[in-house]
Amino acid sequence: AQSVTQLDSHVSVSEGTPVLLRCNYSSSYSPSLFWYVQHPNKGLQLLLKYTSAATLVKGINGFEAEFKKSETSFHLTKPSAHMSDAAEYFCVVSDGGGTSYGKLTFGQGTILTVHP
Amino acid sequence: ETGVTQTPRHLVMGMTNKKSLKCEQHLGHNAMYWYKQSAKKPLELMFVYNFKEQTENNSVPSRFSPECPNSSHLFLHLHTLQPEDSALYLCASSQEQGAVYGYTFGSGTRLTVV
């Protein structure tokens, strides 16, 4: 079975300060993990993905995430927030086997607000 | 544009109407998906098609009827919907069924049932 928990429903930062969006997961098999972003009235865009290669994954727009198996975490970070980063972010897990293989399980989402 | 196009972008329909949502991709992908995004709830997988064959129906009510005539097109036919069916309906595609390939999502159809 697989599940994902986004620890914050809302995160608010000032422009130019670091961003940290937290995600914990559970998985019965070696998981694949993803972060998607959704801007208002838009579909979901893939930011980055982890699929058992390097544990530090770099994505688009300066975002990166680190897979930490011992902590079952996959937190999303960015050194310096930009106004255009304001959106909703989804952490997603997919089991590497079992009945959930190939299926995505989405977190509840974290709304990121960026203040000038 | 992501390469996955959904039409219409917005739809308002009465509970007795029949309407259809359309999804189209020309990415060469062989798997296509329908998701439902409701306020305050995680995305819910509805249907999966892989090489035009339905491989997943996630206990979706029969008032939602999918159709996949070819690998590039996916429809969701709607009839006698309920107000609680109001949501953003997202279509996605991937190279083949399986998350490791990465999904490409469309912008969605915002459905309101009145």
XYZ file of C-alpha atoms in Angstrom:
230
model
C 0.000 0.000 0.000
C 1.121 3.546 -0.554
C 0.218 6.875 0.958
C 1.548 10.388 1.084
C 1.184 13.178 3.632
C 1.916 16.797 2.961
C 2.593 18.261 6.354
C 1.478 21.829 5.631
C -1.708 22.848 3.870
C -0.449 26.437 3.486
C 3.058 27.908 3.405
C 3.727 31.619 3.202
C 7.139 33.099 2.380
C 8.573 36.435 1.319
C 10.038 36.872 -2.143
C 13.729 36.010 -2.122
C 13.559 33.736 0.937
C 13.889 29.938 0.894
C 10.956 27.624 0.286
C 10.424 24.311 2.070
C 7.388 22.153 1.335
C 7.301 18.974 3.378
C 6.191 15.530 2.258
C 6.284 12.139 3.950
C 5.332 8.909 2.258
C 4.759 5.262 2.955
C 5.319 2.525 0.439
C 5.566 -1.247 0.502
C 8.010 -1.301 -2.390
C 10.731 0.946 -3.744
C 8.681 4.002 -4.618
C 8.788 6.588 -7.322
C 8.126 10.072 -6.018
C 7.037 13.227 -7.791
C 6.258 16.853 -7.169
C 3.653 18.554 -9.337
C 2.652 22.209 -9.368
C -0.753 23.611 -10.237
C -1.238 27.286 -10.960
C -4.771 28.713 -10.677
C -7.124 27.384 -13.369
C -4.351 25.272 -14.859
C -3.518 21.595 -15.033
C -0.691 19.912 -13.167
C 2.888 20.376 -14.291
C 5.654 17.957 -13.331
C 8.386 19.727 -11.336
C 10.660 16.765 -10.688
C 10.697 13.030 -10.110
C 12.688 10.436 -8.197
C 12.846 6.947 -9.661
C 15.654 5.196 -7.733
C 18.601 7.050 -9.215
C 20.302 9.979 -7.442
C 18.619 10.853 -4.152
C 18.938 14.606 -4.749
C 16.713 15.472 -7.658
C 16.800 18.767 -9.493
C 13.708 20.020 -11.234
C 12.495 22.971 -13.214
C 12.432 26.585 -12.018
C 15.187 26.046 -9.448
C 13.317 23.494 -7.336
C 14.940 20.380 -5.935
C 13.975 17.549 -3.613
C 15.897 14.987 -1.626
C 14.741 11.406 -1.184
C 15.505 10.261 2.367
C 14.557 6.644 2.820
C 15.380 6.552 6.535
C 12.990 9.443 7.148
C 10.488 8.430 4.451
C 10.559 12.025 3.280
C 10.731 13.834 -0.041
C 10.750 17.525 0.844
C 10.710 20.165 -1.894
C 13.029 23.155 -1.592
C 14.029 26.273 -3.473
C 16.732 28.693 -2.301
C 14.917 31.879 -3.259
C 11.182 32.254 -3.834
C 9.799 34.184 -6.780
C 6.345 35.685 -7.057
C 5.604 33.303 -9.924
C 6.111 30.336 -7.574
C 2.771 31.057 -5.891
C 0.671 27.966 -6.656
C -0.471 24.674 -5.189
C 2.081 21.881 -4.945
C 1.332 18.174 -4.841
C 3.598 15.409 -3.593
C 2.864 12.114 -5.323
C 3.993 8.541 -4.664
C 3.833 5.431 -6.781
C 4.686 1.963 -5.476
C 7.382 -0.011 -7.251
C 5.361 -3.197 -7.025
C 2.318 -4.880 -5.574
C -1.261 -3.988 -6.302
C -0.486 -0.274 -6.356
C 2.205 -0.605 -9.013
C 1.982 2.146 -11.605
C -0.708 4.048 -9.723
C -0.229 7.558 -8.430
C -1.365 8.572 -4.964
C -1.599 12.331 -4.492
C -1.120 14.299 -1.318
C -3.674 16.869 -0.223
C -1.635 19.719 -1.639
C 0.249 22.678 -0.170
C -0.695 26.180 -1.207
C 2.380 28.377 -1.457
C 1.882 32.113 -1.050
C 4.738 34.475 -1.894
C 4.668 37.996 -0.456
C 6.510 40.911 -2.063
C 0.557 24.116 -23.573
C 1.564 20.734 -22.217
C 0.661 18.658 -25.258
C -2.537 17.386 -23.656
C -5.558 19.435 -24.709
C -8.903 19.320 -22.949
C -12.156 20.798 -24.186
C -14.252 22.521 -23.126
C -12.396 24.470 -20.435
C -15.619 25.226 -18.598
C -18.979 23.446 -18.668
C -22.230 24.127 -16.872
C -24.870 21.456 -17.192
C -28.204 20.565 -15.678
C -28.762 17.270 -13.949
C -30.763 15.916 -16.883
C -28.295 16.957 -19.578
C -25.909 14.774 -21.533
C -22.503 16.195 -22.336
C -19.024 14.952 -23.176
C -15.518 15.998 -22.186
C -12.741 15.579 -24.716
C -9.035 14.990 -24.241
C -6.476 14.872 -27.027
C -2.726 14.263 -27.036
C -0.213 14.011 -29.841
C 2.764 13.081 -27.682
C 2.824 9.505 -28.914
C 1.676 8.292 -25.502
C -0.195 5.026 -25.160
C -1.802 5.447 -21.739
C -4.478 7.988 -20.868
C -6.195 8.778 -17.594
C -9.180 10.654 -16.181
C -8.826 12.259 -12.759
C -11.338 14.167 -10.654
C -10.163 17.099 -8.534
C -12.677 18.279 -5.947
C -12.170 21.077 -3.464
C -10.420 19.997 -0.271
C -9.836 16.438 -1.556
C -6.839 14.724 -3.146
C -6.954 13.932 -6.827
C -9.001 10.826 -7.504
C -8.154 8.454 -10.321
C -11.274 7.562 -12.300
C -10.258 5.577 -15.373
C -7.114 4.289 -17.054
C -6.688 3.273 -20.674
C -3.552 1.556 -21.937
C -3.244 0.961 -25.684
C -6.971 1.825 -26.023
C -8.041 -0.830 -23.529
C -9.589 0.133 -20.223
C -7.380 -1.238 -17.469
C -8.798 0.577 -14.464
C -12.228 1.710 -13.315
C -11.889 3.079 -9.836
C -15.479 2.332 -8.736
C -16.800 5.260 -10.724
C -20.610 5.643 -10.950
C -22.122 4.611 -14.266
C -23.280 8.168 -14.968
C -19.645 8.662 -16.063
C -18.845 6.699 -19.208
C -15.358 6.814 -20.768
C -14.481 6.137 -24.356
C -11.058 5.736 -25.954
C -11.367 5.358 -29.751
C -7.589 5.537 -30.259
C -4.448 6.226 -28.270
C -4.662 9.953 -28.953
C -8.215 10.635 -27.853
C -10.144 10.082 -24.666
C -13.711 11.091 -23.902
C -15.779 11.211 -20.753
C -19.500 11.038 -21.426
C -21.700 12.535 -18.734
C -25.392 11.981 -18.056
C -27.774 12.586 -15.162
C -25.032 14.032 -13.010
C -25.442 15.231 -9.442
C -24.323 18.559 -7.954
C -21.571 16.747 -6.039
C -20.037 15.818 -9.388
C -19.030 19.448 -9.835
C -15.229 19.443 -9.962
C -12.188 19.939 -12.150
C -11.757 16.932 -14.438
C -8.183 16.372 -15.507
C -6.918 14.214 -18.311
C -3.370 12.888 -18.325
C -1.236 10.730 -20.566
C 1.996 8.765 -20.259
C 4.239 6.733 -22.531
C 2.711 3.571 -21.166
C 0.739 2.780 -18.049
C 3.113 3.263 -15.165
C 4.092 6.222 -13.064
C 7.820 5.987 -13.768
C 7.204 7.382 -17.221
C 5.788 10.606 -15.806
C 2.331 11.886 -16.534
C 1.504 14.899 -18.681
C -1.675 16.633 -17.554
C -4.085 18.808 -19.460
C -5.476 22.054 -18.068
C -8.740 20.426 -17.096
C -12.448 20.992 -17.619
C -14.184 22.894 -14.833
C -17.601 21.218 -14.555
C -20.505 22.744 -12.675
C -23.706 20.727 -12.276
C -26.769 22.802 -11.483
